[in-house]
GROMACS .gro file of C-alpha atoms in nm:
model
  104
    1UNK     CA    1   0.000   0.000   0.000
    2UNK     CA    2   0.301   0.223   0.009
    3UNK     CA    3   0.306   0.278  -0.369
    4UNK     CA    4  -0.069   0.307  -0.412
    5UNK     CA    5  -0.113   0.544  -0.122
    6UNK     CA    6  -0.088   0.907  -0.240
    7UNK     CA    7   0.016   1.198  -0.033
    8UNK     CA    8  -0.280   1.435   0.042
    9UNK     CA    9  -0.086   1.761  -0.005
   10UNK     CA   10   0.037   1.632  -0.340
   11UNK     CA   11  -0.319   1.549  -0.448
   12UNK     CA   12  -0.436   1.899  -0.350
   13UNK     CA   13  -0.148   2.064  -0.536
   14UNK     CA   14  -0.207   1.853  -0.848
   15UNK     CA   15  -0.578   1.938  -0.840
   16UNK     CA   16  -0.501   2.309  -0.803
   17UNK     CA   17  -0.255   2.286  -1.092
   18UNK     CA   18  -0.519   2.127  -1.316
   19UNK     CA   19  -0.767   2.401  -1.225
   20UNK     CA   20  -0.525   2.692  -1.229
   21UNK     CA   21  -0.764   2.921  -1.422
   22UNK     CA   22  -1.033   2.873  -1.159
   23UNK     CA   23  -0.780   2.948  -0.888
   24UNK     CA   24  -0.660   3.256  -1.076
   25UNK     CA   25  -1.019   3.379  -1.118
   26UNK     CA   26  -1.088   3.322  -0.747
   27UNK     CA   27  -0.782   3.527  -0.655
   28UNK     CA   28  -0.890   3.801  -0.898
   29UNK     CA   29  -1.240   3.807  -0.743
   30UNK     CA   30  -1.091   3.838  -0.393
   31UNK     CA   31  -0.861   4.122  -0.500
   32UNK     CA   32  -1.156   4.297  -0.666
   33UNK     CA   33  -1.368   4.258  -0.350
   34UNK     CA   34  -1.092   4.404  -0.135
   35UNK     CA   35  -1.055   4.695  -0.380
   36UNK     CA   36  -1.431   4.764  -0.367
   37UNK     CA   37  -1.431   4.766   0.013
   38UNK     CA   38  -1.127   4.997   0.023
   39UNK     CA   39  -1.266   5.245  -0.229
   40UNK     CA   40  -1.600   5.249  -0.046
   41UNK     CA   41  -1.419   5.327   0.279
   42UNK     CA   42  -1.212   5.604   0.122
   43UNK     CA   43  -1.511   5.760  -0.053
   44UNK     CA   44  -1.713   5.760   0.273
   45UNK     CA   45  -1.421   5.925   0.450
   46UNK     CA   46  -1.400   6.195   0.182
   47UNK     CA   47  -1.777   6.252   0.189
   48UNK     CA   48  -1.762   6.299   0.567
   49UNK     CA   49  -1.472   6.541   0.530
   50UNK     CA   50  -1.661   6.728   0.255
   51UNK     CA   51  -1.966   6.761   0.480
   52UNK     CA   52  -1.754   6.897   0.765
   53UNK     CA   53  -1.596   7.150   0.531
   54UNK     CA   54  -1.940   7.263   0.410
   55UNK     CA   55  -2.052   7.311   0.770
   56UNK     CA   56  -1.734   7.511   0.844
   57UNK     CA   57  -1.794   7.723   0.532
   58UNK     CA   58  -2.151   7.797   0.644
   59UNK     CA   59  -2.031   7.887   0.994
   60UNK     CA   60  -1.765   8.121   0.853
   61UNK     CA   61  -2.017   8.277   0.614
   62UNK     CA   62  -2.251   8.355   0.905
   63UNK     CA   63  -1.962   8.499   1.104
   64UNK     CA   64  -1.858   8.713   0.804
   65UNK     CA   65  -2.211   8.852   0.768
   66UNK     CA   66  -2.223   8.934   1.139
   67UNK     CA   67  -1.888   9.113   1.113
   68UNK     CA   68  -2.012   9.316   0.817
   69UNK     CA   69  -2.318   9.421   1.017
   70UNK     CA   70  -2.100   9.513   1.312
   71UNK     CA   71  -1.868   9.713   1.088
   72UNK     CA   72  -2.161   9.904   0.943
   73UNK     CA   73  -2.302   9.983   1.283
   74UNK     CA   74  -1.960  10.084   1.425
   75UNK     CA   75  -1.881  10.314   1.133
   76UNK     CA   76  -2.215  10.494   1.131
   77UNK     CA   77  -2.163  10.871   1.113
   78UNK     CA   78  -2.396  10.958   1.402
   79UNK     CA   79  -2.222  10.709   1.631
   80UNK     CA   80  -1.879  10.849   1.548
   81UNK     CA   81  -2.002  11.205   1.609
   82UNK     CA   82  -2.159  11.105   1.939
   83UNK     CA   83  -1.841  10.923   2.048
   84UNK     CA   84  -1.622  11.222   1.953
   85UNK     CA   85  -1.833  11.472   2.146
   86UNK     CA   86  -1.900  11.267   2.459
   87UNK     CA   87  -1.598  11.042   2.507
   88UNK     CA   88  -1.323  11.255   2.353
   89UNK     CA   89  -1.482  11.592   2.430
   90UNK     CA   90  -1.429  11.713   2.077
   91UNK     CA   91  -1.634  11.981   1.911
   92UNK     CA   92  -1.668  12.116   1.561
   93UNK     CA   93  -1.456  12.429   1.515
   94UNK     CA   94  -1.626  12.756   1.440
   95UNK     CA   95  -1.580  12.895   1.087
   96UNK     CA   96  -1.353  13.173   1.217
   97UNK     CA   97  -1.131  12.912   1.390
   98UNK     CA   98  -1.082  12.708   1.073
   99UNK     CA   99  -0.748  12.734   0.898
  100UNK     CA  100  -0.731  12.643   0.531
  101UNK     CA  101  -0.400  12.503   0.414
  102UNK     CA  102  -0.329  12.537   0.045
  103UNK     CA  103  -0.080  12.318  -0.128
  104UNK     CA  104   0.121  12.504  -0.396
   0.00000   0.00000   0.00000
C-alpha cells in the first residue's frame, strides 16, 4: 500500500494545478472585492470630510455677515459724532477758527 497510497498535499497541489484558471479567477475576485471595500471606505471618508468643510464654510459665512453688520453699525456717522463729542470731548470748530492750508 506504500506505492498506491498518495500523499494528500500532493493530491491537492495537483488538483489546483489542473484548475489553475479557476484558482486565478478566485484570486482576482478576492482582489476585486478588497478593492471595492477599500474604495468604499475612502469615498465615505471623503464625503464625511466634505460635509464637515461645508458646515465650516456655512459657519464662517454667518460669522462674516455678522462682522459686516457690526462694521456698518460701528462706522455709522452719528455714532462716530456722538463718540467724539461725549468720550473725547471734541467739538466742531467755528468757521472763524478754521485754517485752510493750500498746497502750492
